[in-house]
N, C-alpha and C. Protein backbone atom coordinates (compact mmCIF):
# COMPACT_ATOMS: atom_id res chain seq x y z
N UNK A 1 113.46 180.81 -41.07
CA UNK A 1 114.13 180.05 -41.54
C UNK A 1 113.98 178.72 -41.69
N UNK A 2 114.47 178.26 -43.25
CA UNK A 2 114.32 176.91 -43.37
C UNK A 2 114.40 175.83 -42.84
N UNK A 3 113.50 174.76 -42.58
CA UNK A 3 114.12 173.48 -41.95
C UNK A 3 114.63 172.06 -42.57
N UNK A 4 115.57 171.52 -42.35
CA UNK A 4 115.66 170.19 -43.50
C UNK A 4 115.95 169.37 -42.24
N UNK A 5 115.27 168.35 -43.20
CA UNK A 5 115.16 167.10 -42.51
C UNK A 5 116.39 166.11 -43.42
N UNK A 6 117.47 165.33 -42.75
CA UNK A 6 118.35 164.64 -43.09
C UNK A 6 117.91 162.96 -42.83
N UNK A 7 117.91 162.20 -44.09
CA UNK A 7 117.42 160.96 -43.67
C UNK A 7 119.26 160.53 -43.58
N UNK A 8 119.31 159.74 -42.49
CA UNK A 8 120.51 159.11 -42.12
C UNK A 8 120.67 157.26 -42.19
N UNK A 9 121.37 157.38 -43.35
CA UNK A 9 121.14 155.85 -43.52
C UNK A 9 122.82 155.05 -43.04
N UNK A 10 122.59 154.34 -42.03
CA UNK A 10 124.05 153.93 -41.36
C UNK A 10 123.87 152.07 -41.82
N UNK A 11 124.94 152.02 -42.60
CA UNK A 11 125.25 150.80 -43.39
C UNK A 11 125.56 149.43 -42.64
N UNK A 12 125.56 149.56 -41.37
CA UNK A 12 125.96 148.89 -40.55
C UNK A 12 125.10 148.64 -39.32
N UNK A 13 124.37 147.41 -39.01
CA UNK A 13 123.56 146.86 -38.16
C UNK A 13 123.88 146.52 -36.90
N UNK A 14 125.34 146.64 -36.77
CA UNK A 14 125.67 146.26 -35.42
C UNK A 14 125.58 146.95 -34.63
N UNK A 15 125.21 146.54 -33.38
CA UNK A 15 124.76 147.01 -32.11
C UNK A 15 125.88 148.00 -31.76
N UNK A 16 127.14 148.13 -31.91
CA UNK A 16 128.08 148.93 -31.62
C UNK A 16 128.91 149.73 -32.64
N UNK A 17 128.14 149.62 -33.69
CA UNK A 17 128.67 150.02 -34.91
C UNK A 17 129.47 151.26 -34.70
N UNK A 18 130.41 151.39 -35.13
CA UNK A 18 131.29 152.65 -35.36
C UNK A 18 130.61 153.89 -36.24
N UNK A 19 130.01 153.37 -37.15
CA UNK A 19 129.61 154.45 -38.06
C UNK A 19 128.37 154.86 -37.62
N UNK A 20 127.40 154.25 -36.71
CA UNK A 20 126.33 155.05 -36.09
C UNK A 20 126.89 155.65 -35.21
N UNK A 21 127.59 155.58 -34.52
CA UNK A 21 128.57 156.30 -33.18
C UNK A 21 128.77 157.84 -33.80
N UNK A 22 129.61 157.41 -35.19
CA UNK A 22 130.12 158.74 -35.69
C UNK A 22 128.86 159.48 -36.57
N UNK A 23 127.57 159.19 -36.84
CA UNK A 23 126.47 159.55 -37.21
C UNK A 23 126.07 160.52 -35.92
N UNK A 24 126.16 159.97 -34.95
CA UNK A 24 125.24 160.84 -33.59
C UNK A 24 126.38 161.94 -33.14
N UNK A 25 127.62 161.56 -33.27
CA UNK A 25 128.44 162.88 -33.00
C UNK A 25 128.54 163.91 -34.43
N UNK A 26 128.44 163.25 -35.53
CA UNK A 26 128.37 164.59 -36.33
C UNK A 26 126.79 165.45 -36.25
N UNK A 27 125.84 164.86 -36.01
CA UNK A 27 124.79 165.43 -35.82
C UNK A 27 125.00 166.76 -35.09
N UNK A 28 125.78 166.65 -33.87
CA UNK A 28 125.95 167.83 -32.90
C UNK A 28 126.75 168.74 -33.75
N UNK A 29 127.16 168.73 -34.71
CA UNK A 29 128.04 169.62 -35.47
C UNK A 29 127.29 170.49 -36.37
N UNK A 30 125.85 169.85 -37.00
CA UNK A 30 125.17 170.51 -37.73
C UNK A 30 124.51 171.87 -37.16
N UNK A 31 123.87 172.34 -38.05
CA UNK A 31 123.27 173.74 -37.42
C UNK A 31 121.85 173.46 -37.16
N UNK A 32 121.50 174.38 -36.07
CA UNK A 32 120.00 174.01 -35.50
C UNK A 32 118.78 173.90 -36.48
N UNK A 33 118.69 174.31 -37.77
CA UNK A 33 117.58 174.15 -38.65
C UNK A 33 117.59 172.71 -39.30
N UNK A 34 118.80 171.90 -38.90
CA UNK A 34 118.80 170.53 -39.59
C UNK A 34 118.47 169.50 -38.40
N UNK A 35 117.39 168.46 -38.92
CA UNK A 35 117.17 167.85 -38.03
C UNK A 35 117.40 166.28 -39.00
N UNK A 36 117.21 165.08 -37.76
CA UNK A 36 117.52 163.89 -38.70
C UNK A 36 116.47 162.46 -38.30
N UNK A 37 116.55 162.09 -39.19
CA UNK A 37 115.60 160.68 -39.14
C UNK A 37 116.61 159.40 -39.63
N UNK A 38 116.66 158.75 -38.38
CA UNK A 38 117.49 157.68 -38.69
C UNK A 38 116.81 156.33 -39.16
N UNK A 39 117.36 156.04 -40.37
CA UNK A 39 116.24 155.51 -41.20
C UNK A 39 116.82 153.51 -40.94
N UNK A 40 115.67 152.87 -40.55
CA UNK A 40 116.00 151.65 -40.21
C UNK A 40 116.28 150.51 -41.35
N UNK A 41 117.36 150.07 -41.62
CA UNK A 41 117.29 148.99 -42.59
C UNK A 41 117.28 147.50 -42.08
N UNK A 42 117.65 147.58 -41.03
CA UNK A 42 117.79 145.92 -40.42
C UNK A 42 116.63 145.23 -40.84
N UNK A 43 115.37 145.58 -40.91
CA UNK A 43 114.17 144.63 -41.04
C UNK A 43 113.75 144.50 -42.35
N UNK A 44 114.56 144.89 -43.29
CA UNK A 44 113.80 144.89 -44.63
C UNK A 44 114.29 143.36 -45.07
N UNK A 45 112.98 142.98 -46.14
CA UNK A 45 113.36 141.77 -46.78
C UNK A 45 114.36 141.70 -47.96
N UNK A 46 114.92 140.85 -48.04
CA UNK A 46 115.97 140.90 -49.45
C UNK A 46 115.17 141.28 -50.53
N UNK A 47 115.45 142.19 -51.49
CA UNK A 47 114.80 142.79 -52.35
C UNK A 47 114.39 141.69 -53.43
N UNK A 48 113.08 141.81 -53.60
CA UNK A 48 112.70 140.65 -54.82
C UNK A 48 111.68 141.69 -55.36
N UNK A 49 112.15 141.51 -56.93
CA UNK A 49 111.19 142.57 -58.11
C UNK A 49 109.77 141.90 -57.67
N UNK A 50 109.56 140.57 -57.61
CA UNK A 50 108.24 140.34 -57.69
C UNK A 50 107.45 141.07 -56.30
N UNK A 51 108.00 141.73 -55.74
CA UNK A 51 107.48 142.33 -54.26
C UNK A 51 107.10 143.83 -54.94
N UNK A 52 107.74 144.14 -55.67
CA UNK A 52 107.21 145.64 -56.02
C UNK A 52 105.71 146.01 -55.84
N UNK A 53 104.93 145.24 -56.51
CA UNK A 53 103.56 146.03 -56.32
C UNK A 53 102.92 145.86 -54.97
N UNK A 54 103.54 144.68 -54.15
CA UNK A 54 102.96 144.98 -52.51
C UNK A 54 104.10 144.82 -52.01
N UNK A 55 104.83 145.79 -51.45
CA UNK A 55 105.81 145.63 -50.78
C UNK A 55 105.79 145.85 -49.20
N UNK A 56 106.67 145.15 -48.46
CA UNK A 56 106.54 145.12 -46.82
C UNK A 56 106.13 146.44 -46.15
N UNK A 57 105.60 146.39 -45.22
CA UNK A 57 105.41 147.78 -44.17
C UNK A 57 106.99 148.30 -44.35
N UNK A 58 107.75 147.49 -44.14
CA UNK A 58 109.36 148.05 -43.58
C UNK A 58 109.72 148.71 -44.76
N UNK A 59 109.42 148.29 -46.14
CA UNK A 59 109.97 148.97 -47.41
C UNK A 59 109.25 150.29 -47.68
N UNK A 60 107.87 150.30 -47.40
CA UNK A 60 106.83 151.59 -47.25
C UNK A 60 107.48 152.56 -46.30
N UNK A 61 107.79 152.09 -45.16
CA UNK A 61 108.36 153.02 -43.95
C UNK A 61 109.62 153.49 -44.83
N UNK A 62 110.55 152.94 -45.19
CA UNK A 62 112.03 153.24 -45.72
C UNK A 62 111.58 154.41 -46.71
N UNK A 63 110.99 154.33 -47.74
CA UNK A 63 110.49 155.07 -48.74
C UNK A 63 110.01 156.41 -48.36
N UNK A 64 108.90 156.30 -47.02
CA UNK A 64 108.46 157.61 -46.90
C UNK A 64 109.37 158.20 -46.15
N UNK A 65 110.63 157.36 -45.39
CA UNK A 65 111.39 158.44 -44.70
C UNK A 65 112.46 159.24 -45.64
N UNK A 66 112.81 158.58 -46.74
CA UNK A 66 113.75 159.22 -47.84
C UNK A 66 112.74 160.44 -48.27
N UNK A 67 111.66 160.06 -48.73
CA UNK A 67 110.64 161.12 -49.56
C UNK A 67 110.70 162.33 -48.58
N UNK A 68 110.46 162.04 -47.44
CA UNK A 68 110.31 163.43 -46.26
C UNK A 68 111.61 163.97 -46.32
N UNK A 69 112.73 163.37 -46.64
CA UNK A 69 113.97 164.33 -46.42
C UNK A 69 114.39 165.01 -47.34
N UNK A 70 115.25 166.14 -46.93
CA UNK A 70 115.58 166.97 -48.03
C UNK A 70 116.90 166.78 -48.57
N UNK A 71 117.75 165.35 -47.88
CA UNK A 71 118.83 165.32 -48.28
C UNK A 71 118.75 163.80 -47.45
N UNK A 72 120.12 163.26 -47.73
CA UNK A 72 120.30 161.75 -47.39
C UNK A 72 121.84 161.79 -46.96
N UNK A 73 122.12 161.14 -45.43
CA UNK A 73 123.66 161.20 -45.09
C UNK A 73 123.98 159.57 -44.99
N UNK A 74 124.67 158.97 -45.68
CA UNK A 74 125.23 157.33 -45.95
C UNK A 74 126.26 157.69 -45.03
N UNK A 75 126.30 156.62 -43.92
CA UNK A 75 127.53 156.28 -43.47
C UNK A 75 127.85 154.64 -43.32
N UNK A 76 129.01 154.36 -44.13
CA UNK A 76 129.29 153.27 -44.81
C UNK A 76 130.46 152.52 -44.05
N UNK A 77 130.27 151.28 -43.49
CA UNK A 77 131.75 150.67 -43.00
C UNK A 77 132.12 150.33 -44.27
N UNK A 78 133.24 149.58 -44.36
CA UNK A 78 133.65 148.72 -45.55
C UNK A 78 133.70 147.01 -45.47
N UNK A 79 132.97 146.60 -45.96
CA UNK A 79 132.94 144.98 -46.11
C UNK A 79 133.59 144.42 -47.33
N UNK A 80 134.62 143.95 -47.25
CA UNK A 80 135.36 143.46 -48.28
C UNK A 80 135.55 144.02 -49.34
N UNK A 81 135.98 145.69 -49.12
CA UNK A 81 136.12 146.49 -50.18
C UNK A 81 135.23 147.15 -51.14
N UNK A 82 133.69 146.88 -50.31
CA UNK A 82 133.05 147.37 -50.82
C UNK A 82 131.69 147.61 -49.64
N UNK A 83 130.60 148.14 -50.23
CA UNK A 83 129.51 148.50 -49.19
C UNK A 83 128.93 146.91 -48.47
N UNK A 84 128.37 147.22 -47.43
CA UNK A 84 127.45 145.75 -46.88
C UNK A 84 126.24 145.67 -47.90
N UNK A 85 126.17 144.42 -47.79
CA UNK A 85 124.88 144.01 -48.64
C UNK A 85 123.38 144.52 -47.74
N UNK A 86 123.78 144.63 -46.80
CA UNK A 86 122.08 145.23 -45.83
C UNK A 86 121.76 146.62 -46.30
N UNK A 87 123.43 147.45 -46.86
CA UNK A 87 123.18 148.80 -47.43
C UNK A 87 122.59 148.92 -48.65
N UNK A 88 123.09 147.90 -49.69
CA UNK A 88 123.02 148.03 -50.99
C UNK A 88 121.38 147.16 -50.97
N UNK A 89 120.96 146.44 -50.36
CA UNK A 89 119.72 146.13 -50.12
C UNK A 89 118.67 147.22 -50.14
N UNK A 90 119.00 147.96 -48.94
CA UNK A 90 118.01 149.02 -49.04
C UNK A 90 118.11 150.02 -49.81
N UNK A 91 119.12 150.07 -50.41
CA UNK A 91 119.26 151.22 -51.71
C UNK A 91 118.27 150.70 -52.97
N UNK A 92 118.51 149.04 -53.04
CA UNK A 92 117.45 148.80 -54.05
C UNK A 92 116.03 148.97 -53.88
N UNK A 93 115.83 148.61 -52.60
CA UNK A 93 114.15 148.53 -52.23
C UNK A 93 114.09 150.08 -52.43
N UNK A 94 114.50 150.85 -52.18
CA UNK A 94 114.00 152.62 -52.21
C UNK A 94 114.02 152.88 -53.69
N UNK A 95 114.86 152.08 -54.64
CA UNK A 95 114.97 152.49 -55.85
C UNK A 95 113.97 152.01 -56.92
N UNK A 96 112.98 150.96 -56.13
CA UNK A 96 112.25 150.19 -57.05
C UNK A 96 110.72 150.78 -57.01
N UNK A 97 109.73 150.34 -57.68
CA UNK A 97 110.18 149.73 -59.02
C UNK A 97 110.68 150.75 -60.06
N UNK A 98 111.31 150.26 -61.29
CA UNK A 98 112.06 150.96 -61.96
C UNK A 98 111.17 152.47 -62.52
N UNK A 99 111.70 153.51 -62.19
CA UNK A 99 110.76 154.66 -62.56
C UNK A 99 110.59 155.38 -61.47
N UNK A 100 110.45 154.98 -60.19
CA UNK A 100 109.76 155.40 -58.90
C UNK A 100 110.73 155.18 -57.98
N UNK A 101 111.79 155.72 -58.12
CA UNK A 101 112.80 155.70 -56.96
C UNK A 101 112.89 157.01 -56.17
N UNK A 102 112.74 156.78 -54.84
CA UNK A 102 112.91 157.87 -53.95
C UNK A 102 113.96 158.81 -53.80
N UNK A 103 115.37 157.90 -54.09
CA UNK A 103 116.57 158.62 -54.24
C UNK A 103 116.86 159.57 -55.08
N UNK A 104 116.08 159.66 -56.11
CA UNK A 104 116.36 160.72 -57.20
C UNK A 104 116.09 162.34 -56.57
N UNK A 105 117.68 162.86 -57.09
CA UNK A 105 117.35 163.92 -56.80
C UNK A 105 118.08 164.34 -55.15
N UNK A 106 117.79 163.45 -54.47
CA UNK A 106 118.25 163.74 -53.20
C UNK A 106 119.67 164.19 -53.05
N UNK A 107 120.11 165.50 -52.40
CA UNK A 107 121.16 165.54 -52.27
C UNK A 107 122.45 164.49 -51.31
N UNK A 108 123.04 163.82 -51.26
CA UNK A 108 123.63 162.61 -50.53
C UNK A 108 124.94 163.37 -49.93
N UNK A 109 125.14 162.96 -48.88
CA UNK A 109 126.92 163.01 -48.24
C UNK A 109 127.15 161.56 -47.79
N UNK A 110 128.37 161.18 -48.09
CA UNK A 110 129.01 159.87 -47.93
C UNK A 110 130.15 159.73 -47.13
N UNK A 111 130.39 159.40 -46.18
CA UNK A 111 131.23 159.40 -45.33
C UNK A 111 131.32 157.79 -44.55
N UNK A 112 132.22 157.68 -43.81
CA UNK A 112 132.38 156.07 -42.96
C UNK A 112 133.58 156.38 -42.49
N UNK A 113 133.42 155.32 -41.30
CA UNK A 113 134.79 155.12 -40.57
C UNK A 113 134.98 153.49 -40.21
N UNK A 114 136.16 153.47 -40.04
CA UNK A 114 136.60 151.97 -40.28
C UNK A 114 137.98 151.83 -39.24
N UNK A 115 138.36 150.78 -38.69
CA UNK A 115 139.55 150.42 -37.95
C UNK A 115 140.77 150.74 -38.72
N UNK A 116 140.29 150.84 -40.58
CA UNK A 116 141.89 150.65 -40.80
C UNK A 116 142.11 151.97 -41.37
N UNK A 117 143.57 152.37 -41.59
CA UNK A 117 144.03 153.55 -42.00
C UNK A 117 143.34 154.43 -43.07
N UNK A 118 142.90 153.55 -43.97
CA UNK A 118 142.20 154.64 -45.09
C UNK A 118 140.90 154.51 -45.19
N UNK A 119 140.34 154.44 -43.81
CA UNK A 119 138.73 154.48 -43.59
C UNK A 119 138.21 153.75 -44.33
N UNK A 120 136.93 154.03 -45.36
CA UNK A 120 136.20 153.27 -46.01
C UNK A 120 136.29 153.93 -47.33
N UNK A 121 137.49 153.88 -47.86
CA UNK A 121 137.66 154.76 -49.44
C UNK A 121 136.95 154.15 -50.25
N UNK A 122 137.37 152.74 -50.22
CA UNK A 122 137.09 151.83 -51.67
C UNK A 122 135.48 151.35 -51.25
N UNK A 123 134.55 151.37 -50.08
CA UNK A 123 133.41 151.21 -50.02
C UNK A 123 132.52 152.69 -50.43
N UNK A 124 133.49 153.64 -49.83
CA UNK A 124 132.35 155.22 -50.43
C UNK A 124 132.59 155.38 -51.82
N UNK A 125 133.57 154.94 -52.51
CA UNK A 125 134.07 154.64 -54.08
C UNK A 125 132.81 154.06 -54.71
N UNK A 126 132.49 152.72 -54.16
CA UNK A 126 131.42 152.01 -54.48
C UNK A 126 130.18 152.62 -54.46
N UNK A 127 130.09 153.06 -53.72
CA UNK A 127 128.60 153.80 -53.40
C UNK A 127 128.23 155.00 -54.16
N UNK A 128 129.39 155.59 -54.08
CA UNK A 128 129.23 156.71 -55.15
C UNK A 128 128.58 156.58 -56.76
N UNK A 129 129.29 155.27 -56.81
CA UNK A 129 129.18 155.02 -58.26
C UNK A 129 127.65 154.32 -58.23
N UNK A 130 126.99 153.78 -57.32
CA UNK A 130 125.58 153.42 -57.20
C UNK A 130 124.66 154.79 -57.23
N UNK A 131 125.25 155.91 -56.40
CA UNK A 131 124.39 156.80 -56.30
C UNK A 131 124.19 157.83 -57.39
N UNK A 132 125.46 157.63 -58.35
CA UNK A 132 125.38 158.37 -59.48
C UNK A 132 124.13 157.76 -60.39
N UNK A 133 124.17 156.74 -60.39
CA UNK A 133 123.35 156.09 -61.38
C UNK A 133 121.78 156.11 -60.73
N UNK A 134 121.87 156.35 -59.58
CA UNK A 134 120.69 157.20 -59.11
C UNK A 134 119.91 158.29 -59.05
N UNK A 135 120.85 159.01 -59.90
CA UNK A 135 120.77 160.51 -59.91
C UNK A 135 120.68 161.12 -58.55
N UNK A 136 121.44 160.93 -57.79
CA UNK A 136 121.42 161.47 -56.41
C UNK A 136 122.66 162.53 -56.50
N UNK A 137 122.90 163.51 -56.61
CA UNK A 137 123.91 164.38 -56.49
C UNK A 137 124.63 164.33 -55.08
N UNK A 138 126.09 164.18 -55.19
CA UNK A 138 126.71 163.76 -54.05
C UNK A 138 127.90 164.99 -53.72
N UNK A 139 127.89 165.31 -52.56
CA UNK A 139 129.05 166.03 -52.11
C UNK A 139 130.43 165.32 -52.50
N UNK A 140 130.83 166.01 -53.70
CA UNK A 140 132.49 165.45 -53.94
C UNK A 140 133.56 165.79 -52.96
N UNK A 141 133.66 166.94 -52.79
CA UNK A 141 134.78 167.52 -51.76
C UNK A 141 134.29 168.29 -50.40
N UNK A 142 134.83 168.14 -49.22
CA UNK A 142 135.95 167.49 -49.04
C UNK A 142 135.16 166.10 -48.79
N UNK A 143 136.59 165.03 -49.08
CA UNK A 143 136.04 163.46 -49.01
C UNK A 143 136.58 163.32 -47.46
N UNK A 144 135.81 162.18 -46.96
CA UNK A 144 136.35 161.90 -45.18
C UNK A 144 136.10 160.49 -45.10
N UNK A 145 137.79 159.92 -44.96
CA UNK A 145 137.79 158.94 -44.74
C UNK A 145 138.50 158.52 -43.55
N UNK A 146 137.24 158.00 -42.33
CA UNK A 146 137.50 158.05 -41.00
C UNK A 146 138.52 157.13 -40.59
N UNK A 147 139.40 157.41 -39.78
CA UNK A 147 140.53 156.02 -39.18
C UNK A 147 139.51 156.34 -37.59
N UNK A 148 139.16 155.16 -37.20
CA UNK A 148 137.93 155.11 -36.13
C UNK A 148 139.43 154.69 -35.01
N UNK A 149 139.95 155.57 -34.32
CA UNK A 149 140.96 155.43 -33.40
C UNK A 149 140.87 156.05 -32.03
N UNK A 150 141.62 155.93 -31.11
CA UNK A 150 141.44 156.53 -30.01
C UNK A 150 141.48 158.07 -30.24
N UNK A 151 140.76 159.22 -29.67
CA UNK A 151 140.90 160.22 -29.58
C UNK A 151 139.81 160.69 -30.69
N UNK A 152 139.37 159.73 -31.66
CA UNK A 152 138.32 160.28 -32.66
C UNK A 152 137.20 160.92 -31.67
N UNK A 153 136.74 160.39 -30.67
CA UNK A 153 135.67 161.04 -29.60
C UNK A 153 136.49 161.46 -28.26
N UNK A 154 135.40 162.16 -27.81
CA UNK A 154 135.92 162.70 -26.63
C UNK A 154 135.05 161.59 -25.50
N UNK A 155 135.10 161.67 -24.17
CA UNK A 155 134.26 160.99 -23.17
C UNK A 155 133.11 161.27 -23.47
N UNK A 156 132.41 161.94 -23.85
CA UNK A 156 131.01 162.53 -23.98
C UNK A 156 130.45 162.20 -25.13
N UNK A 157 131.43 161.22 -26.02
CA UNK A 157 131.14 160.76 -27.28
C UNK A 157 130.80 161.99 -28.63
N UNK A 158 131.43 163.11 -28.22
CA UNK A 158 131.67 164.25 -29.36
C UNK A 158 132.87 163.91 -30.10
N UNK A 159 133.00 164.72 -31.27
CA UNK A 159 134.23 164.50 -32.28
C UNK A 159 135.30 164.83 -31.40
N UNK A 160 136.34 164.21 -31.13
CA UNK A 160 137.45 164.75 -30.24
C UNK A 160 138.12 166.08 -31.25
N UNK A 161 139.15 166.60 -30.52
CA UNK A 161 139.36 168.08 -30.65
C UNK A 161 140.76 167.75 -31.98
N UNK A 162 141.17 166.65 -32.11
CA UNK A 162 142.11 166.45 -33.29
C UNK A 162 141.50 166.36 -34.72
N UNK A 163 140.16 165.86 -34.27
CA UNK A 163 139.53 165.77 -35.77
C UNK A 163 138.08 166.62 -35.93
N UNK A 164 137.91 167.44 -35.01
CA UNK A 164 136.73 168.46 -34.85
C UNK A 164 136.79 169.46 -36.19
N UNK A 165 138.09 169.86 -36.19
CA UNK A 165 138.06 170.94 -37.28
C UNK A 165 137.61 170.24 -38.56
N UNK A 166 138.59 169.38 -39.06
CA UNK A 166 138.25 168.59 -40.31
C UNK A 166 136.96 168.19 -40.48
N UNK A 167 136.33 167.81 -39.48
CA UNK A 167 134.61 166.84 -39.69
C UNK A 167 133.71 168.12 -39.72
N UNK A 168 134.19 169.59 -38.84
CA UNK A 168 133.23 170.25 -38.96
C UNK A 168 133.15 170.84 -40.40
N UNK A 169 134.34 170.90 -40.90
CA UNK A 169 134.44 171.79 -42.48
C UNK A 169 133.81 170.75 -43.66
N UNK A 170 133.47 169.44 -43.22
CA UNK A 170 132.91 168.51 -43.79
C UNK A 170 131.55 168.51 -43.93
N UNK A 171 130.89 168.95 -42.45
CA UNK A 171 129.65 168.95 -42.02
C UNK A 171 129.37 170.55 -43.13
N UNK A 172 130.05 171.39 -42.58
CA UNK A 172 129.52 172.72 -43.17
C UNK A 172 129.53 172.47 -44.52
N UNK A 173 130.37 171.94 -45.40
CA UNK A 173 130.29 171.65 -46.90
C UNK A 173 128.84 171.09 -47.43
N UNK A 174 128.47 169.81 -46.44
CA UNK A 174 127.37 169.01 -46.93
C UNK A 174 125.95 170.24 -46.62
N UNK A 175 125.95 170.86 -45.38
CA UNK A 175 125.32 171.63 -45.14
C UNK A 175 124.72 172.72 -46.27
N UNK A 176 125.93 173.47 -47.23
CA UNK A 176 126.10 174.47 -48.02
C UNK A 176 125.36 173.58 -49.35
N UNK A 177 125.82 172.61 -49.44
CA UNK A 177 125.44 171.32 -50.80
C UNK A 177 123.97 171.33 -50.60
N UNK A 178 123.28 170.60 -49.18
CA UNK A 178 121.85 170.46 -49.09
C UNK A 178 121.18 171.72 -49.92
N UNK A 179 121.57 172.70 -49.02
CA UNK A 179 120.85 174.17 -48.85
C UNK A 179 120.78 174.68 -50.42
N UNK A 180 121.68 174.25 -51.66
CA UNK A 180 121.88 174.87 -52.51
C UNK A 180 120.97 173.72 -53.55
N UNK A 181 121.09 172.56 -53.12
CA UNK A 181 120.45 171.43 -53.94
C UNK A 181 118.90 171.02 -53.82
N UNK A 182 118.67 171.29 -52.43
CA UNK A 182 117.13 170.84 -51.97
C UNK A 182 116.07 172.00 -52.79
């Protein structure tokens, strides 16, 4: 049985991030042959092209974790109708220098949770535009704009019954997408 490693990139660095919690809960819905590497992005310097020839150790680590993965799962909050700067910074670091992007060809899943009823719809659209430029095939359907509200999780931190069927279908679609893309 093939093994798949998914790099999990959470666009929020907040201690009690809704999207980090969603990532942990979603992982439990994946089949056993999938494992996860949580990519740290809070220690990256601001991207500066002058540093391309000698990247910081945190940038080298980021690029290595993405390279080793068979897919990337992005969980993004929505800040001012777009993605957080820390997420864009990580994307920029791993795409440079030009022609040496580690994102190229990696199958991506895009999802996110927020307190608003449309979830992270606009941030996800902006992220999809960026990923298209980076040549990352991205799961198109189903889309998942998660309203972080009571009942989303059970007491153990698992996806709650009201959302489990939908989110399991999203995970199943992403699993199939990775298996056919990787």
